[in-house]
């Protein structure tokens, strides 16, 4: 077996455990925050995560492109292990938990943000440029699977055991991830790093590079838009079920299950299907379909049809984001990936904050109106990208 292929297997295992941890952390922290604090504590946790993500992404992008990427990845993993150890200490010692939850939120988000660009650099070093889009779709299946197992498994463990057991297992998984990462980091080739010591100059170079390539800035925008709106859709669905449908939690559970099944199914189909090279506007078409589906979903009140549409939405969000992400990794040069991924993360966090602030700024009480609005925005984005006609 070739060294590159073996590195890919280790990378996939690392990615699976990473997203399993993300799913598990989301469920566990949300549960602890509400049980031992309040909804306001949970809100502050998400706000801290967004702000930390913006700040650390900027720093992480510079470190990735001007420092040793192996050290950056290790720094991120050690930070996450430290965050979990602090949280576990707070739980087992029965201290007031909110401060520990805030510390965990900051450190955990920082760990993911600082190493995001370096992880992308590893993907680029393992996968040749021609295969990155299709491989991005296949890797998204691993992400979906990891998230589903992490979220479902944590829900079961919280019911059967305790929060401390869940956090302890997360800590063990993070330690395992550290050792798995060493298996592919040892073969990571050194990228020619920027020699500029000026952080502002580095970011200026990254910005000029991004806006000089139509394909690249459309990919950055596509990843940010789909990720932000997908988060908003999932967060607001409980309110949609209660207020718009006057339904119970079993409908909410069916909708979330449909989203996961739809996402996984479409990714599986797309992962092993080839596309003609002349299909230059495929992502624009996906955005138009996604936005239209979201608008129709907001008006429907027939629950079986809503479940079907929500599954389609889950699939369209997954495949669209995976395609845009694959193009970003394809069109971005390896020595710029840190700053480009950081830019994407900053836009995603800013987009999420704007989305969540809209109901506060404007007197919008209907979730259906929000879904309709963002569906229309997505359709417009698809049409604009279609007009711009980015080439493969």
mmCIF file of C-alpha atoms in Angstrom:
data_model
loop_
_atom_site.group_PDB
_atom_site.id
_atom_site.type_symbol
_atom_site.label_atom_id
_atom_site.label_comp_id
_atom_site.label_asym_id
_atom_site.label_seq_id
_atom_site.Cartn_x
_atom_site.Cartn_y
_atom_site.Cartn_z
ATOM 1 C CA UNK A 1 0.000 0.000 0.000
ATOM 2 C CA UNK A 2 1.349 3.415 -0.996
ATOM 3 C CA UNK A 3 2.262 5.953 1.650
ATOM 4 C CA UNK A 4 -0.275 8.473 0.298
ATOM 5 C CA UNK A 5 -3.099 5.916 0.411
ATOM 6 C CA UNK A 6 -2.221 4.959 3.983
ATOM 7 C CA UNK A 7 -2.188 8.640 4.934
ATOM 8 C CA UNK A 8 -5.668 8.982 3.414
ATOM 9 C CA UNK A 9 -6.996 6.153 5.613
ATOM 10 C CA UNK A 10 -5.541 7.765 8.729
ATOM 11 C CA UNK A 11 -6.919 11.142 7.630
ATOM 12 C CA UNK A 12 -10.424 9.701 7.137
ATOM 13 C CA UNK A 13 -10.288 8.018 10.559
ATOM 14 C CA UNK A 14 -9.169 11.300 12.097
ATOM 15 C CA UNK A 15 -11.966 13.188 10.340
ATOM 16 C CA UNK A 16 -14.609 10.675 11.452
ATOM 17 C CA UNK A 17 -13.546 10.966 15.102
ATOM 18 C CA UNK A 18 -13.381 14.762 14.763
ATOM 19 C CA UNK A 19 -16.987 15.077 13.611
ATOM 20 C CA UNK A 20 -18.159 12.450 16.057
ATOM 21 C CA UNK A 21 -16.631 14.656 18.760
ATOM 22 C CA UNK A 22 -18.294 17.770 17.322
ATOM 23 C CA UNK A 23 -21.712 16.089 17.347
ATOM 24 C CA UNK A 24 -21.203 14.675 20.802
ATOM 25 C CA UNK A 25 -19.923 17.995 22.186
ATOM 26 C CA UNK A 26 -22.911 19.872 20.768
ATOM 27 C CA UNK A 27 -25.439 17.561 22.429
ATOM 28 C CA UNK A 28 -23.540 17.183 25.712
ATOM 29 C CA UNK A 29 -22.749 20.871 26.213
ATOM 30 C CA UNK A 30 -26.289 21.940 25.258
ATOM 31 C CA UNK A 31 -27.745 19.471 27.737
ATOM 32 C CA UNK A 32 -25.397 20.472 30.565
ATOM 33 C CA UNK A 33 -25.959 24.181 29.912
ATOM 34 C CA UNK A 34 -29.751 23.891 30.068
ATOM 35 C CA UNK A 35 -29.813 21.413 32.957
ATOM 36 C CA UNK A 36 -27.292 23.217 35.186
ATOM 37 C CA UNK A 37 -27.757 26.762 33.914
ATOM 38 C CA UNK A 38 -30.416 28.107 31.612
ATOM 39 C CA UNK A 39 -31.219 28.829 27.964
ATOM 40 C CA UNK A 40 -29.429 32.169 28.382
ATOM 41 C CA UNK A 41 -26.244 30.289 29.347
ATOM 42 C CA UNK A 42 -26.551 28.273 26.135
ATOM 43 C CA UNK A 43 -27.025 31.476 24.161
ATOM 44 C CA UNK A 44 -23.893 32.991 25.678
ATOM 45 C CA UNK A 45 -21.965 29.825 24.847
ATOM 46 C CA UNK A 46 -22.915 30.089 21.160
ATOM 47 C CA UNK A 47 -22.102 33.814 21.134
ATOM 48 C CA UNK A 48 -18.671 33.161 22.668
ATOM 49 C CA UNK A 49 -18.088 30.436 20.077
ATOM 50 C CA UNK A 50 -18.907 32.782 17.197
ATOM 51 C CA UNK A 51 -16.689 35.606 18.456
ATOM 52 C CA UNK A 52 -13.823 33.204 19.250
ATOM 53 C CA UNK A 53 -14.195 31.573 15.844
ATOM 54 C CA UNK A 54 -13.827 34.912 14.074
ATOM 55 C CA UNK A 55 -10.766 36.045 16.067
ATOM 56 C CA UNK A 56 -8.901 32.737 16.118
ATOM 57 C CA UNK A 57 -9.647 31.968 12.463
ATOM 58 C CA UNK A 58 -7.804 35.149 11.528
ATOM 59 C CA UNK A 59 -4.822 34.144 13.675
ATOM 60 C CA UNK A 60 -4.992 30.522 12.522
ATOM 61 C CA UNK A 61 -4.944 31.531 8.865
ATOM 62 C CA UNK A 62 -1.734 33.490 9.375
ATOM 63 C CA UNK A 63 -0.102 30.676 11.390
ATOM 64 C CA UNK A 64 -1.011 28.086 8.758
ATOM 65 C CA UNK A 65 0.585 30.052 5.926
ATOM 66 C CA UNK A 66 3.620 31.398 7.803
ATOM 67 C CA UNK A 67 4.515 28.689 10.328
ATOM 68 C CA UNK A 68 4.993 24.926 10.607
ATOM 69 C CA UNK A 69 1.610 23.310 9.875
ATOM 70 C CA UNK A 70 2.431 20.209 11.878
ATOM 71 C CA UNK A 71 2.898 22.343 14.990
ATOM 72 C CA UNK A 72 -0.357 24.219 14.260
ATOM 73 C CA UNK A 73 -2.346 20.959 14.128
ATOM 74 C CA UNK A 74 -0.722 19.709 17.334
ATOM 75 C CA UNK A 75 -1.414 23.030 19.043
ATOM 76 C CA UNK A 76 -5.086 22.782 18.117
ATOM 77 C CA UNK A 77 -5.406 19.204 19.380
ATOM 78 C CA UNK A 78 -3.619 19.916 22.671
ATOM 79 C CA UNK A 79 -5.887 22.937 23.214
ATOM 80 C CA UNK A 80 -8.964 20.761 22.748
ATOM 81 C CA UNK A 81 -7.664 18.124 25.153
ATOM 82 C CA UNK A 82 -7.023 20.884 27.705
ATOM 83 C CA UNK A 83 -10.550 22.268 27.229
ATOM 84 C CA UNK A 84 -12.134 18.873 27.877
ATOM 85 C CA UNK A 85 -9.927 18.249 30.923
ATOM 86 C CA UNK A 86 -11.004 21.594 32.416
ATOM 87 C CA UNK A 87 -14.678 20.852 31.784
ATOM 88 C CA UNK A 88 -14.369 17.364 33.284
ATOM 89 C CA UNK A 89 -12.733 18.851 36.380
ATOM 90 C CA UNK A 90 -15.591 21.312 36.768
ATOM 91 C CA UNK A 91 -18.223 18.575 36.484
ATOM 92 C CA UNK A 92 -16.559 16.074 38.809
ATOM 93 C CA UNK A 93 -15.746 18.703 41.459
ATOM 94 C CA UNK A 94 -19.351 19.992 41.331
ATOM 95 C CA UNK A 95 -18.258 23.584 40.879
ATOM 96 C CA UNK A 96 -20.602 26.173 39.406
ATOM 97 C CA UNK A 97 -20.604 24.981 35.797
ATOM 98 C CA UNK A 98 -21.299 28.097 33.645
ATOM 99 C CA UNK A 99 -17.727 29.480 33.976
ATOM 100 C CA UNK A 100 -16.301 26.077 33.003
ATOM 101 C CA UNK A 101 -18.716 25.878 30.065
ATOM 102 C CA UNK A 102 -17.591 29.313 28.869
ATOM 103 C CA UNK A 103 -13.909 28.365 29.166
ATOM 104 C CA UNK A 104 -14.568 25.128 27.304
ATOM 105 C CA UNK A 105 -16.481 26.960 24.564
ATOM 106 C CA UNK A 106 -13.643 29.428 24.002
ATOM 107 C CA UNK A 107 -10.834 26.832 24.044
ATOM 108 C CA UNK A 108 -12.744 24.232 22.010
ATOM 109 C CA UNK A 109 -13.683 26.735 19.302
ATOM 110 C CA UNK A 110 -10.133 28.099 19.273
ATOM 111 C CA UNK A 111 -8.736 24.590 18.813
ATOM 112 C CA UNK A 112 -10.913 23.959 15.740
ATOM 113 C CA UNK A 113 -10.355 27.409 14.251
ATOM 114 C CA UNK A 114 -6.572 27.457 14.604
ATOM 115 C CA UNK A 115 -6.019 24.143 12.835
ATOM 116 C CA UNK A 116 -8.759 24.332 10.155
ATOM 117 C CA UNK A 117 -6.469 25.651 7.417
ATOM 118 C CA UNK A 118 -3.705 23.181 8.251
ATOM 119 C CA UNK A 119 -6.179 20.269 8.055
ATOM 120 C CA UNK A 120 -7.199 21.521 4.608
ATOM 121 C CA UNK A 121 -3.525 21.657 3.676
ATOM 122 C CA UNK A 122 -3.205 17.996 4.652
ATOM 123 C CA UNK A 123 -6.185 17.139 2.419
ATOM 124 C CA UNK A 124 -4.537 18.975 -0.490
ATOM 125 C CA UNK A 125 -1.247 17.159 0.062
ATOM 126 C CA UNK A 126 -2.949 13.734 0.070
ATOM 127 C CA UNK A 127 -5.486 14.216 -2.767
ATOM 128 C CA UNK A 128 -4.424 15.278 -6.254
ATOM 129 C CA UNK A 129 -6.089 18.408 -7.620
ATOM 130 C CA UNK A 130 -8.248 16.588 -10.189
ATOM 131 C CA UNK A 131 -9.955 14.431 -7.553
ATOM 132 C CA UNK A 132 -10.570 16.983 -4.794
ATOM 133 C CA UNK A 133 -14.179 17.875 -5.673
ATOM 134 C CA UNK A 134 -15.370 14.253 -5.827
ATOM 135 C CA UNK A 135 -13.315 13.344 -2.758
ATOM 136 C CA UNK A 136 -14.805 16.293 -0.845
ATOM 137 C CA UNK A 137 -18.263 14.823 -1.455
ATOM 138 C CA UNK A 138 -17.121 11.396 -0.241
ATOM 139 C CA UNK A 139 -15.440 12.878 2.817
ATOM 140 C CA UNK A 140 -18.732 14.662 3.607
ATOM 141 C CA UNK A 141 -20.319 11.223 4.060
ATOM 142 C CA UNK A 142 -17.775 10.524 6.789
ATOM 143 C CA UNK A 143 -18.626 13.865 8.381
ATOM 144 C CA UNK A 144 -22.359 13.110 8.304
ATOM 145 C CA UNK A 145 -21.797 9.650 9.772
ATOM 146 C CA UNK A 146 -19.555 10.994 12.522
ATOM 147 C CA UNK A 147 -22.031 13.725 13.455
ATOM 148 C CA UNK A 148 -24.960 11.296 13.521
ATOM 149 C CA UNK A 149 -23.140 8.772 15.720
ATOM 150 C CA UNK A 150 -21.787 11.492 18.002
ATOM 151 C CA UNK A 151 -25.148 13.176 18.516
ATOM 152 C CA UNK A 152 -27.156 9.969 18.824
ATOM 153 C CA UNK A 153 -24.586 8.251 21.011
ATOM 154 C CA UNK A 154 -24.316 11.192 23.381
ATOM 155 C CA UNK A 155 -28.074 11.387 23.750
ATOM 156 C CA UNK A 156 -28.145 7.721 24.723
ATOM 157 C CA UNK A 157 -25.165 8.014 27.114
ATOM 158 C CA UNK A 158 -26.630 11.079 28.821
ATOM 159 C CA UNK A 159 -29.810 9.117 29.437
ATOM 160 C CA UNK A 160 -28.061 5.955 30.647
ATOM 161 C CA UNK A 161 -24.982 7.328 32.430
ATOM 162 C CA UNK A 162 -23.956 10.926 33.170
ATOM 163 C CA UNK A 163 -22.462 14.056 31.628
ATOM 164 C CA UNK A 164 -19.084 13.328 33.242
ATOM 165 C CA UNK A 165 -18.903 9.959 31.438
ATOM 166 C CA UNK A 166 -19.670 11.663 28.106
ATOM 167 C CA UNK A 167 -16.978 14.295 28.651
ATOM 168 C CA UNK A 168 -14.480 11.632 29.763
ATOM 169 C CA UNK A 169 -15.123 9.654 26.574
ATOM 170 C CA UNK A 170 -14.716 12.831 24.526
ATOM 171 C CA UNK A 171 -11.375 13.401 26.245
ATOM 172 C CA UNK A 172 -10.235 9.859 25.393
ATOM 173 C CA UNK A 173 -11.322 10.277 21.759
ATOM 174 C CA UNK A 174 -9.364 13.549 21.539
ATOM 175 C CA UNK A 175 -6.223 11.806 22.815
ATOM 176 C CA UNK A 176 -6.732 9.039 20.227
ATOM 177 C CA UNK A 177 -7.144 11.689 17.512
ATOM 178 C CA UNK A 178 -3.814 13.202 18.546
ATOM 179 C CA UNK A 179 -1.982 9.893 17.992
ATOM 180 C CA UNK A 180 -3.824 9.189 14.720
ATOM 181 C CA UNK A 181 -2.826 12.637 13.441
ATOM 182 C CA UNK A 182 0.827 11.828 14.054
ATOM 183 C CA UNK A 183 0.499 8.947 11.568
ATOM 184 C CA UNK A 184 -0.207 11.256 8.623
ATOM 185 C CA UNK A 185 1.592 14.369 9.864
ATOM 186 C CA UNK A 186 4.969 12.647 9.629
ATOM 187 C CA UNK A 187 4.574 12.436 5.830
ATOM 188 C CA UNK A 188 3.146 15.952 5.391
ATOM 189 C CA UNK A 189 5.289 17.746 2.867
ATOM 190 C CA UNK A 190 6.561 21.175 3.750
ATOM 191 C CA UNK A 191 4.796 23.976 1.895
ATOM 192 C CA UNK A 192 6.752 27.062 0.912
ATOM 193 C CA UNK A 193 5.686 29.449 3.632
ATOM 194 C CA UNK A 194 5.246 33.200 3.269
ATOM 195 C CA UNK A 195 8.337 35.084 4.356
ATOM 196 C CA UNK A 196 6.474 38.278 5.256
ATOM 197 C CA UNK A 197 6.581 38.923 9.031
ATOM 198 C CA UNK A 198 3.745 41.465 8.770
ATOM 199 C CA UNK A 199 0.319 40.025 9.597
ATOM 200 C CA UNK A 200 -1.513 42.806 7.747
ATOM 201 C CA UNK A 201 0.618 42.205 4.668
ATOM 202 C CA UNK A 202 -0.159 38.491 4.822
ATOM 203 C CA UNK A 203 -3.888 39.195 4.950
ATOM 204 C CA UNK A 204 -3.606 41.726 2.135
ATOM 205 C CA UNK A 205 -1.920 39.066 -0.005
ATOM 206 C CA UNK A 206 -4.665 36.570 0.863
ATOM 207 C CA UNK A 207 -7.459 39.051 0.087
ATOM 208 C CA UNK A 208 -5.944 40.080 -3.229
ATOM 209 C CA UNK A 209 -5.463 36.419 -4.119
ATOM 210 C CA UNK A 210 -9.100 35.554 -3.287
ATOM 211 C CA UNK A 211 -10.714 38.395 -5.246
ATOM 212 C CA UNK A 212 -8.475 37.809 -8.264
ATOM 213 C CA UNK A 213 -10.033 34.402 -8.954
ATOM 214 C CA UNK A 214 -13.777 34.296 -9.708
ATOM 215 C CA UNK A 215 -13.988 30.550 -9.101
ATOM 216 C CA UNK A 216 -12.345 30.891 -5.696
ATOM 217 C CA UNK A 217 -14.392 33.771 -4.280
ATOM 218 C CA UNK A 218 -17.623 32.114 -5.457
ATOM 219 C CA UNK A 219 -16.561 28.916 -3.656
ATOM 220 C CA UNK A 220 -15.788 30.886 -0.462
ATOM 221 C CA UNK A 221 -19.186 32.595 -0.628
ATOM 222 C CA UNK A 222 -20.985 29.306 -1.350
ATOM 223 C CA UNK A 223 -19.468 27.481 1.619
ATOM 224 C CA UNK A 224 -20.244 30.355 3.996
ATOM 225 C CA UNK A 225 -23.824 30.836 2.784
ATOM 226 C CA UNK A 226 -24.854 27.178 2.850
ATOM 227 C CA UNK A 227 -23.252 26.480 6.227
ATOM 228 C CA UNK A 228 -24.797 29.554 7.915
ATOM 229 C CA UNK A 229 -28.305 29.032 6.539
ATOM 230 C CA UNK A 230 -28.208 25.283 7.283
ATOM 231 C CA UNK A 231 -27.395 26.083 10.915
ATOM 232 C CA UNK A 232 -30.239 28.596 11.074
ATOM 233 C CA UNK A 233 -32.665 26.103 9.548
ATOM 234 C CA UNK A 234 -31.815 23.423 12.106
ATOM 235 C CA UNK A 235 -31.850 25.758 15.100
ATOM 236 C CA UNK A 236 -35.275 27.197 14.208
ATOM 237 C CA UNK A 237 -37.007 23.928 13.326
ATOM 238 C CA UNK A 238 -38.225 23.217 16.918
ATOM 239 C CA UNK A 239 -39.944 26.613 16.944
ATOM 240 C CA UNK A 240 -41.389 25.930 13.483
ATOM 241 C CA UNK A 241 -42.834 22.629 14.705
ATOM 242 C CA UNK A 242 -44.362 24.144 17.839
ATOM 243 C CA UNK A 243 -45.560 27.517 16.528
ATOM 244 C CA UNK A 244 -46.309 26.935 12.841
ATOM 245 C CA UNK A 245 -47.424 23.301 12.906
ATOM 246 C CA UNK A 246 -48.743 23.083 16.510
ATOM 247 C CA UNK A 247 -47.136 19.647 16.587
ATOM 248 C CA UNK A 248 -45.245 17.680 19.240
ATOM 249 C CA UNK A 249 -41.653 16.551 19.674
ATOM 250 C CA UNK A 250 -42.204 13.362 17.662
ATOM 251 C CA UNK A 251 -42.668 15.480 14.501
ATOM 252 C CA UNK A 252 -39.459 17.358 15.368
ATOM 253 C CA UNK A 253 -37.643 14.022 15.728
ATOM 254 C CA UNK A 254 -38.985 12.795 12.374
ATOM 255 C CA UNK A 255 -37.890 16.004 10.648
ATOM 256 C CA UNK A 256 -34.356 15.802 12.048
ATOM 257 C CA UNK A 257 -34.127 12.136 11.100
ATOM 258 C CA UNK A 258 -35.331 13.003 7.584
ATOM 259 C CA UNK A 259 -32.675 15.744 7.317
ATOM 260 C CA UNK A 260 -29.915 13.274 8.235
ATOM 261 C CA UNK A 261 -31.220 10.540 5.936
ATOM 262 C CA UNK A 262 -31.615 12.991 3.061
ATOM 263 C CA UNK A 263 -28.133 14.383 3.541
ATOM 264 C CA UNK A 264 -26.505 10.978 3.738
ATOM 265 C CA UNK A 265 -28.478 9.524 0.814
ATOM 266 C CA UNK A 266 -27.754 12.322 -1.645
ATOM 267 C CA UNK A 267 -24.081 12.357 -0.681
ATOM 268 C CA UNK A 268 -23.865 8.590 -1.224
ATOM 269 C CA UNK A 269 -25.445 8.908 -4.653
ATOM 270 C CA UNK A 270 -23.277 11.872 -5.607
ATOM 271 C CA UNK A 271 -20.049 10.357 -4.274
ATOM 272 C CA UNK A 272 -19.892 7.667 -6.920
ATOM 273 C CA UNK A 273 -21.444 9.572 -9.819
ATOM 274 C CA UNK A 274 -19.325 11.352 -12.378
ATOM 275 C CA UNK A 275 -20.304 14.709 -13.842
ATOM 276 C CA UNK A 276 -19.534 16.039 -17.313
ATOM 277 C CA UNK A 277 -16.789 18.649 -17.305
ATOM 278 C CA UNK A 278 -19.094 21.001 -19.257
ATOM 279 C CA UNK A 279 -21.449 21.277 -16.260
ATOM 280 C CA UNK A 280 -20.078 24.624 -15.120
ATOM 281 C CA UNK A 281 -23.168 25.902 -13.319
ATOM 282 C CA UNK A 282 -24.009 22.810 -11.291
ATOM 283 C CA UNK A 283 -23.628 24.593 -7.931
ATOM 284 C CA UNK A 284 -25.773 27.510 -9.161
ATOM 285 C CA UNK A 285 -28.490 25.034 -10.133
ATOM 286 C CA UNK A 286 -28.232 23.359 -6.712
ATOM 287 C CA UNK A 287 -28.626 26.740 -4.972
ATOM 288 C CA UNK A 288 -31.744 27.558 -7.007
ATOM 289 C CA UNK A 289 -33.254 24.154 -6.179
ATOM 290 C CA UNK A 290 -32.334 24.536 -2.516
ATOM 291 C CA UNK A 291 -33.825 28.009 -2.180
ATOM 292 C CA UNK A 292 -37.021 26.985 -3.991
ATOM 293 C CA UNK A 293 -37.402 23.938 -1.745
ATOM 294 C CA UNK A 294 -36.950 26.123 1.326
ATOM 295 C CA UNK A 295 -39.677 28.523 0.147
ATOM 296 C CA UNK A 296 -42.132 25.697 -0.562
ATOM 297 C CA UNK A 297 -41.313 24.153 2.822
ATOM 298 C CA UNK A 298 -42.177 27.409 4.620
ATOM 299 C CA UNK A 299 -45.713 27.449 3.165
ATOM 300 C CA UNK A 300 -46.645 23.770 3.527
ATOM 301 C CA UNK A 301 -48.540 22.478 6.558
ATOM 302 C CA UNK A 302 -49.048 18.849 5.494
ATOM 303 C CA UNK A 303 -46.631 17.000 7.788
ATOM 304 C CA UNK A 304 -45.784 13.960 5.539
ATOM 305 C CA UNK A 305 -44.920 16.358 2.689
ATOM 306 C CA UNK A 306 -42.863 18.533 5.072
ATOM 307 C CA UNK A 307 -40.859 15.501 6.194
ATOM 308 C CA UNK A 308 -40.109 14.610 2.562
ATOM 309 C CA UNK A 309 -39.133 18.182 1.711
ATOM 310 C CA UNK A 310 -36.945 18.470 4.806
ATOM 311 C CA UNK A 311 -35.079 15.337 3.715
ATOM 312 C CA UNK A 312 -34.548 16.914 0.275
ATOM 313 C CA UNK A 313 -33.359 20.152 1.914
ATOM 314 C CA UNK A 314 -30.901 18.236 4.074
ATOM 315 C CA UNK A 315 -29.527 16.527 0.995
ATOM 316 C CA UNK A 316 -29.285 19.727 -1.037
ATOM 317 C CA UNK A 317 -27.523 21.593 1.767
ATOM 318 C CA UNK A 318 -25.023 18.731 2.147
ATOM 319 C CA UNK A 319 -24.199 18.235 -1.526
ATOM 320 C CA UNK A 320 -24.063 21.977 -2.292
ATOM 321 C CA UNK A 321 -21.704 22.739 0.567
ATOM 322 C CA UNK A 322 -19.542 19.696 -0.269
ATOM 323 C CA UNK A 323 -19.254 20.774 -3.905
ATOM 324 C CA UNK A 324 -18.337 24.351 -2.998
ATOM 325 C CA UNK A 325 -15.850 23.086 -0.412
ATOM 326 C CA UNK A 326 -14.262 20.776 -2.968
ATOM 327 C CA UNK A 327 -13.887 23.655 -5.426
ATOM 328 C CA UNK A 328 -12.312 25.821 -2.734
ATOM 329 C CA UNK A 329 -9.721 23.105 -2.054
ATOM 330 C CA UNK A 330 -9.172 22.623 -5.796
ATOM 331 C CA UNK A 331 -8.744 26.232 -6.872
ATOM 332 C CA UNK A 332 -6.851 27.508 -3.826
ATOM 333 C CA UNK A 333 -3.068 27.154 -3.917
ATOM 334 C CA UNK A 334 -1.527 25.169 -1.073
ATOM 335 C CA UNK A 335 0.444 28.118 0.285
ATOM 336 C CA UNK A 336 -2.722 30.242 0.609
ATOM 337 C CA UNK A 337 -5.163 27.719 2.083
ATOM 338 C CA UNK A 338 -4.761 28.954 5.669
ATOM 339 C CA UNK A 339 -5.890 32.499 4.919
ATOM 340 C CA UNK A 340 -8.598 31.383 2.475
ATOM 341 C CA UNK A 341 -10.089 28.910 4.974
ATOM 342 C CA UNK A 342 -9.876 31.578 7.672
ATOM 343 C CA UNK A 343 -11.763 33.987 5.422
ATOM 344 C CA UNK A 344 -14.453 31.359 4.902
ATOM 345 C CA UNK A 345 -14.740 30.757 8.657
ATOM 346 C CA UNK A 346 -14.994 34.481 9.418
ATOM 347 C CA UNK A 347 -17.731 34.944 6.791
ATOM 348 C CA UNK A 348 -19.587 31.893 8.113
ATOM 349 C CA UNK A 349 -19.516 33.150 11.708
ATOM 350 C CA UNK A 350 -20.501 36.672 10.672
ATOM 351 C CA UNK A 351 -23.298 35.258 8.534
ATOM 352 C CA UNK A 352 -24.547 33.191 11.460
ATOM 353 C CA UNK A 353 -24.506 36.182 13.790
ATOM 354 C CA UNK A 354 -26.415 38.311 11.256
ATOM 355 C CA UNK A 355 -28.986 35.570 10.723
ATOM 356 C CA UNK A 356 -29.637 35.241 14.454
ATOM 357 C CA UNK A 357 -29.778 39.028 14.956
ATOM 358 C CA UNK A 358 -32.364 39.624 12.213
ATOM 359 C CA UNK A 359 -35.383 38.614 14.377
ATOM 360 C CA UNK A 360 -34.080 40.972 17.077
ATOM 361 C CA UNK A 361 -33.572 43.924 14.736
ATOM 362 C CA UNK A 362 -36.785 43.425 12.759
ATOM 363 C CA UNK A 363 -40.153 42.532 14.306
ATOM 364 C CA UNK A 364 -40.351 39.090 12.700
ATOM 365 C CA UNK A 365 -42.353 36.594 14.739
ATOM 366 C CA UNK A 366 -42.980 33.959 12.065
ATOM 367 C CA UNK A 367 -40.288 31.385 11.360
ATOM 368 C CA UNK A 368 -41.984 30.723 8.019
ATOM 369 C CA UNK A 369 -41.147 34.299 6.960
ATOM 370 C CA UNK A 370 -37.487 33.742 7.870
ATOM 371 C CA UNK A 371 -37.388 30.493 5.873
ATOM 372 C CA UNK A 372 -39.049 32.210 2.897
ATOM 373 C CA UNK A 373 -36.647 35.158 3.069
ATOM 374 C CA UNK A 374 -33.512 33.031 3.185
ATOM 375 C CA UNK A 375 -34.884 30.715 0.507
ATOM 376 C CA UNK A 376 -35.315 33.743 -1.771
ATOM 377 C CA UNK A 377 -31.795 34.965 -0.923
ATOM 378 C CA UNK A 378 -30.369 31.549 -1.836
ATOM 379 C CA UNK A 379 -32.255 31.530 -5.156
ATOM 380 C CA UNK A 380 -30.911 35.026 -5.951
ATOM 381 C CA UNK A 381 -27.389 33.869 -5.069
ATOM 382 C CA UNK A 382 -27.780 30.919 -7.427
ATOM 383 C CA UNK A 383 -28.977 33.149 -10.261
ATOM 384 C CA UNK A 384 -26.097 35.594 -9.727
ATOM 385 C CA UNK A 385 -23.548 32.744 -9.813
ATOM 386 C CA UNK A 386 -25.260 31.430 -12.960
ATOM 387 C CA UNK A 387 -24.850 34.831 -14.624
ATOM 388 C CA UNK A 388 -21.198 35.078 -13.545
ATOM 389 C CA UNK A 389 -20.613 31.690 -15.205
ATOM 390 C CA UNK A 390 -17.581 30.433 -13.243
ATOM 391 C CA UNK A 391 -15.721 27.781 -15.232
ATOM 392 C CA UNK A 392 -14.408 24.489 -13.949
#
